[in-house]
Structure formats: structure tokens, C-alpha cells
Amino acid sequence: MKRLVVLIFAALFIVSCAQKEVVVPEDSRPIVKKEDYKDKDDGGMKDRTKNVPDSTSVDKDSIKDKTLSEEEIRVAMQNVFLDVRFAYNRSDILDEAKPTLRKISDWMLSHKSVSILIEGHCDERGSNEYNLALGDQRAQATKSFLVSSGVPATRMETISFGKEKPLCTEHNETCWSKNRRATFVISR
């Protein structure tokens, strides 16, 4: 009987240690426009590989992006990448945050070599674990909105700080509302 119990526990242990399969989406595929394939002689789509852009060609916009000065990044952080606020215990994007996110999306689409880190934050109420999860949900919701606006997911990373980096340390609703946010860090 003892052997049976030991065998059952051993089987449960082995099954619980099994690793999950990780599936990586193919978001990194290049986007190619219909115009890139057109045969210029007949205006049609006769030869689909004739005018495919060479992967070694240089995009003039990306050259401009790589020369962003520290001043341009500072101005973008002050004027474009404003904090996005959230309701208490919520991670859905508020209507008042959508214009800010559209402005960020437009800027990202015109500066193709720039990537960002989206930081999710919470107020001090709740456990560390809960606030880390909620901060992650807020960062992911922000990223999802930007992806739906055309910004490639590969240009954004997310992190949650939970309640560890408050903007305000007072213990009232006005202060807590400032801490429920997503913030942005520009990287090149």
C-alpha cells in the first residue's frame, strides 16, 4: 500500500514539473505593400517578385530616426509621451487617454527606428502580487491599443512596477489617481 501511495505522489510530481510549450507569434514578418509588387511597365501584378524591395536597401526615414538628438527625445517625452491614467482596480483604456495614445502612435509611426518601454503602475492599495499583475495588465492594455493603431508590437516592451514607483506618496484619492498610470521610456 505504501508503494502505491509513493508511486502516485511520484507520478504527480513528474506531471507537475512538465514544461509548457511556448508558441512565438510571427509578428516579425515584414509588411510589404501592394505597390511594391507592381510591374511598372504594365501597371499590373504580372511578376510578383520583380520589384520586391532589397532587404539591404536603406530607408531615408530610418536614417533620419537614427539621428534623433537628446533634445528631440526630451521634447517628445514632454509633449507626446504623456502618462496614461487608469480607474481604480481597472486596466481598460479610458476615453480620455485615447487622444494621448493616438498622438504616441502617430509619433511612433513617423519615427520607425524608435522603440519604447511601457511601464505599468498602481496605487499603494492592494498586495504587491496583485499590484504587479494589475500594472502588467495596464502596460499590456496600453501596448494593445498602440498595436491596434498600427505600431508594430516588436517595437514595444512592457514592465510592471506595481506600487513600487509612486509619483505621489500621500494617502488620498487625488494622490492615488496619479499613481494609477502607464508611463513611457524611449529607446533607440
PDB file of C-alpha atoms in Angstrom, residues 9-149:
ATOM      1  CA  PHE A   9       2.986  11.072  -5.478  1.00  0.00           C
ATOM      2  CA  ALA A  10       5.952  10.437  -7.786  1.00  0.00           C
ATOM      3  CA  ALA A  11       3.668  10.467 -10.828  1.00  0.00           C
ATOM      4  CA  LEU A  12       2.004  13.699  -9.691  1.00  0.00           C
ATOM      5  CA  PHE A  13       5.404  15.277  -9.089  1.00  0.00           C
ATOM      6  CA  ILE A  14       6.639  14.357 -12.568  1.00  0.00           C
ATOM      7  CA  VAL A  15       3.456  15.604 -14.233  1.00  0.00           C
ATOM      8  CA  SER A  16       3.533  18.893 -12.337  1.00  0.00           C
ATOM      9  CA  CYS A  17       7.141  19.512 -13.410  1.00  0.00           C
ATOM     10  CA  ALA A  18       6.347  19.238 -17.117  1.00  0.00           C
ATOM     11  CA  GLN A  19       7.194  22.381 -19.040  1.00  0.00           C
ATOM     12  CA  LYS A  20       4.642  24.213 -21.105  1.00  0.00           C
ATOM     13  CA  GLU A  21       5.214  24.647 -24.817  1.00  0.00           C
ATOM     14  CA  VAL A  22       5.925  28.242 -25.751  1.00  0.00           C
ATOM     15  CA  VAL A  23       4.418  29.452 -29.012  1.00  0.00           C
ATOM     16  CA  VAL A  24       6.002  32.541 -30.526  1.00  0.00           C
ATOM     17  CA  PRO A  25       3.765  34.529 -32.905  1.00  0.00           C
ATOM     18  CA  GLU A  26       5.130  35.548 -36.268  1.00  0.00           C
ATOM     19  CA  ASP A  27       4.727  39.312 -35.699  1.00  0.00           C
ATOM     20  CA  SER A  28       8.189  39.982 -37.078  1.00  0.00           C
ATOM     21  CA  ARG A  29       7.260  39.342 -40.703  1.00  0.00           C
ATOM     22  CA  PRO A  30       7.934  42.372 -42.916  1.00  0.00           C
ATOM     23  CA  ILE A  31       4.963  44.358 -44.149  1.00  0.00           C
ATOM     24  CA  VAL A  32       5.033  44.665 -47.914  1.00  0.00           C
ATOM     25  CA  LYS A  33       2.617  46.945 -49.722  1.00  0.00           C
ATOM     26  CA  LYS A  34       0.817  46.031 -52.911  1.00  0.00           C
ATOM     27  CA  GLU A  35       2.625  48.887 -54.683  1.00  0.00           C
ATOM     28  CA  ASP A  36       5.970  47.178 -54.005  1.00  0.00           C
ATOM     29  CA  TYR A  37       4.954  44.297 -56.286  1.00  0.00           C
ATOM     30  CA  LYS A  38       3.546  46.255 -59.222  1.00  0.00           C
ATOM     31  CA  ASP A  39       5.195  45.881 -62.566  1.00  0.00           C
ATOM     32  CA  LYS A  40       5.801  49.468 -63.570  1.00  0.00           C
ATOM     33  CA  ASP A  41       5.577  48.703 -67.302  1.00  0.00           C
ATOM     34  CA  ASP A  42       2.018  47.415 -67.366  1.00  0.00           C
ATOM     35  CA  GLY A  43       0.693  48.737 -64.016  1.00  0.00           C
ATOM     36  CA  GLY A  44      -0.427  45.210 -63.139  1.00  0.00           C
ATOM     37  CA  MET A  45       0.695  42.411 -60.945  1.00  0.00           C
ATOM     38  CA  LYS A  46       2.306  40.267 -63.662  1.00  0.00           C
ATOM     39  CA  ASP A  47       5.583  39.432 -61.918  1.00  0.00           C
ATOM     40  CA  ARG A  48       5.187  39.446 -58.141  1.00  0.00           C
ATOM     41  CA  THR A  49       8.890  39.096 -57.382  1.00  0.00           C
ATOM     42  CA  LYS A  50      10.310  41.539 -59.880  1.00  0.00           C
ATOM     43  CA  ASN A  51      10.187  44.676 -57.741  1.00  0.00           C
ATOM     44  CA  VAL A  52      10.393  43.238 -54.220  1.00  0.00           C
ATOM     45  CA  PRO A  53      12.469  45.670 -52.161  1.00  0.00           C
ATOM     46  CA  ASP A  54      16.008  44.573 -51.414  1.00  0.00           C
ATOM     47  CA  SER A  55      16.480  43.964 -47.676  1.00  0.00           C
ATOM     48  CA  THR A  56      19.805  45.799 -47.860  1.00  0.00           C
ATOM     49  CA  SER A  57      18.253  48.997 -49.204  1.00  0.00           C
ATOM     50  CA  VAL A  58      18.282  51.975 -46.861  1.00  0.00           C
ATOM     51  CA  ASP A  59      15.077  53.744 -45.837  1.00  0.00           C
ATOM     52  CA  LYS A  60      15.560  57.530 -45.691  1.00  0.00           C
ATOM     53  CA  ASP A  61      13.134  57.795 -42.744  1.00  0.00           C
ATOM     54  CA  SER A  62      15.193  55.360 -40.700  1.00  0.00           C
ATOM     55  CA  ILE A  63      18.352  57.387 -41.343  1.00  0.00           C
ATOM     56  CA  LYS A  64      16.552  60.453 -40.016  1.00  0.00           C
ATOM     57  CA  ASP A  65      15.310  58.479 -36.990  1.00  0.00           C
ATOM     58  CA  LYS A  66      18.802  57.357 -36.041  1.00  0.00           C
ATOM     59  CA  THR A  67      19.888  60.974 -35.808  1.00  0.00           C
ATOM     60  CA  LEU A  68      17.314  61.932 -33.165  1.00  0.00           C
ATOM     61  CA  SER A  69      19.059  64.201 -30.739  1.00  0.00           C
ATOM     62  CA  GLU A  70      18.676  64.084 -26.991  1.00  0.00           C
ATOM     63  CA  GLU A  71      16.770  67.355 -27.295  1.00  0.00           C
ATOM     64  CA  GLU A  72      14.260  65.815 -29.745  1.00  0.00           C
ATOM     65  CA  ILE A  73      13.725  62.881 -27.395  1.00  0.00           C
ATOM     66  CA  ARG A  74      13.292  65.249 -24.426  1.00  0.00           C
ATOM     67  CA  VAL A  75      10.703  67.277 -26.358  1.00  0.00           C
ATOM     68  CA  ALA A  76       8.850  64.099 -27.358  1.00  0.00           C
ATOM     69  CA  MET A  77       8.801  62.916 -23.748  1.00  0.00           C
ATOM     70  CA  GLN A  78       7.364  66.259 -22.609  1.00  0.00           C
ATOM     71  CA  ASN A  79       4.823  66.733 -25.412  1.00  0.00           C
ATOM     72  CA  VAL A  80       3.926  63.313 -26.811  1.00  0.00           C
ATOM     73  CA  PHE A  81       4.654  60.543 -24.304  1.00  0.00           C
ATOM     74  CA  LEU A  82       2.375  61.731 -21.530  1.00  0.00           C
ATOM     75  CA  ASP A  83       1.229  59.377 -18.770  1.00  0.00           C
ATOM     76  CA  VAL A  84      -1.962  57.413 -19.354  1.00  0.00           C
ATOM     77  CA  ARG A  85      -4.238  57.224 -16.294  1.00  0.00           C
ATOM     78  CA  PHE A  86      -6.468  54.333 -15.211  1.00  0.00           C
ATOM     79  CA  ALA A  87      -9.529  53.907 -12.998  1.00  0.00           C
ATOM     80  CA  TYR A  88      -9.259  52.201  -9.613  1.00  0.00           C
ATOM     81  CA  ASN A  89      -8.616  48.440  -9.952  1.00  0.00           C
ATOM     82  CA  ARG A  90      -9.055  48.674 -13.753  1.00  0.00           C
ATOM     83  CA  SER A  91      -6.794  48.179 -16.734  1.00  0.00           C
ATOM     84  CA  ASP A  92      -9.100  49.247 -19.568  1.00  0.00           C
ATOM     85  CA  ILE A  93      -8.121  52.319 -21.577  1.00  0.00           C
ATOM     86  CA  LEU A  94     -10.220  55.333 -20.600  1.00  0.00           C
ATOM     87  CA  ASP A  95     -11.732  57.516 -23.335  1.00  0.00           C
ATOM     88  CA  GLU A  96      -9.743  60.486 -22.018  1.00  0.00           C
ATOM     89  CA  ALA A  97      -6.482  58.559 -22.617  1.00  0.00           C
ATOM     90  CA  LYS A  98      -7.181  57.671 -26.253  1.00  0.00           C
ATOM     91  CA  PRO A  99      -6.100  61.038 -27.773  1.00  0.00           C
ATOM     92  CA  THR A 100      -2.770  60.757 -25.936  1.00  0.00           C
ATOM     93  CA  LEU A 101      -2.274  57.206 -27.196  1.00  0.00           C
ATOM     94  CA  ARG A 102      -3.172  58.236 -30.759  1.00  0.00           C
ATOM     95  CA  LYS A 103      -0.575  61.013 -30.551  1.00  0.00           C
ATOM     96  CA  ILE A 104       2.018  58.467 -29.350  1.00  0.00           C
ATOM     97  CA  SER A 105       1.016  56.107 -32.149  1.00  0.00           C
ATOM     98  CA  ASP A 106       1.390  58.820 -34.795  1.00  0.00           C
ATOM     99  CA  TRP A 107       4.809  59.759 -33.426  1.00  0.00           C
ATOM    100  CA  MET A 108       5.948  56.115 -33.350  1.00  0.00           C
ATOM    101  CA  LEU A 109       4.774  55.562 -36.926  1.00  0.00           C
ATOM    102  CA  SER A 110       6.770  58.569 -38.116  1.00  0.00           C
ATOM    103  CA  HIS A 111       9.911  57.562 -36.137  1.00  0.00           C
ATOM    104  CA  LYS A 112      10.368  53.961 -37.206  1.00  0.00           C
ATOM    105  CA  SER A 113      13.713  53.290 -35.530  1.00  0.00           C
ATOM    106  CA  VAL A 114      12.483  54.200 -32.054  1.00  0.00           C
ATOM    107  CA  SER A 115      11.244  51.615 -29.570  1.00  0.00           C
ATOM    108  CA  ILE A 116       9.585  52.186 -26.224  1.00  0.00           C
ATOM    109  CA  LEU A 117       9.225  50.573 -22.835  1.00  0.00           C
ATOM    110  CA  ILE A 118       5.731  50.822 -21.352  1.00  0.00           C
ATOM    111  CA  GLU A 119       5.690  50.811 -17.554  1.00  0.00           C
ATOM    112  CA  GLY A 120       2.534  49.822 -15.669  1.00  0.00           C
ATOM    113  CA  HIS A 121       1.991  51.400 -12.223  1.00  0.00           C
ATOM    114  CA  CYS A 122      -0.598  51.160  -9.430  1.00  0.00           C
ATOM    115  CA  ASP A 123      -1.554  52.989  -6.268  1.00  0.00           C
ATOM    116  CA  GLU A 124      -0.487  51.710  -2.844  1.00  0.00           C
ATOM    117  CA  ARG A 125      -3.687  49.801  -2.071  1.00  0.00           C
ATOM    118  CA  GLY A 126      -3.613  46.023  -2.542  1.00  0.00           C
ATOM    119  CA  SER A 127      -0.915  43.388  -2.165  1.00  0.00           C
ATOM    120  CA  ASN A 128       2.383  43.509  -4.015  1.00  0.00           C
ATOM    121  CA  GLU A 129       1.368  40.496  -6.122  1.00  0.00           C
ATOM    122  CA  TYR A 130      -1.999  41.993  -7.042  1.00  0.00           C
ATOM    123  CA  ASN A 131      -0.489  45.351  -7.986  1.00  0.00           C
ATOM    124  CA  LEU A 132       2.284  43.754 -10.068  1.00  0.00           C
ATOM    125  CA  ALA A 133      -0.366  41.807 -12.008  1.00  0.00           C
ATOM    126  CA  LEU A 134      -2.570  44.899 -12.409  1.00  0.00           C
ATOM    127  CA  GLY A 135       0.413  47.007 -13.512  1.00  0.00           C
ATOM    128  CA  ASP A 136       1.213  44.363 -16.116  1.00  0.00           C
ATOM    129  CA  GLN A 137      -2.385  44.399 -17.352  1.00  0.00           C
ATOM    130  CA  ARG A 138      -2.236  48.189 -17.676  1.00  0.00           C
ATOM    131  CA  ALA A 139       1.020  48.072 -19.627  1.00  0.00           C
ATOM    132  CA  GLN A 140      -0.349  45.313 -21.885  1.00  0.00           C
ATOM    133  CA  ALA A 141      -3.613  47.218 -22.495  1.00  0.00           C
ATOM    134  CA  THR A 142      -1.595  50.282 -23.478  1.00  0.00           C
ATOM    135  CA  LYS A 143       0.565  48.218 -25.821  1.00  0.00           C
ATOM    136  CA  SER A 144      -2.524  46.578 -27.355  1.00  0.00           C
ATOM    137  CA  PHE A 145      -4.066  49.969 -28.090  1.00  0.00           C
ATOM    138  CA  LEU A 146      -0.865  51.109 -29.834  1.00  0.00           C
ATOM    139  CA  VAL A 147      -0.657  47.844 -31.812  1.00  0.00           C
ATOM    140  CA  SER A 148      -4.270  48.319 -32.938  1.00  0.00           C
ATOM    141  CA  SER A 149      -3.228  51.792 -34.116  1.00  0.00           C
TER     142      SER A 149
END
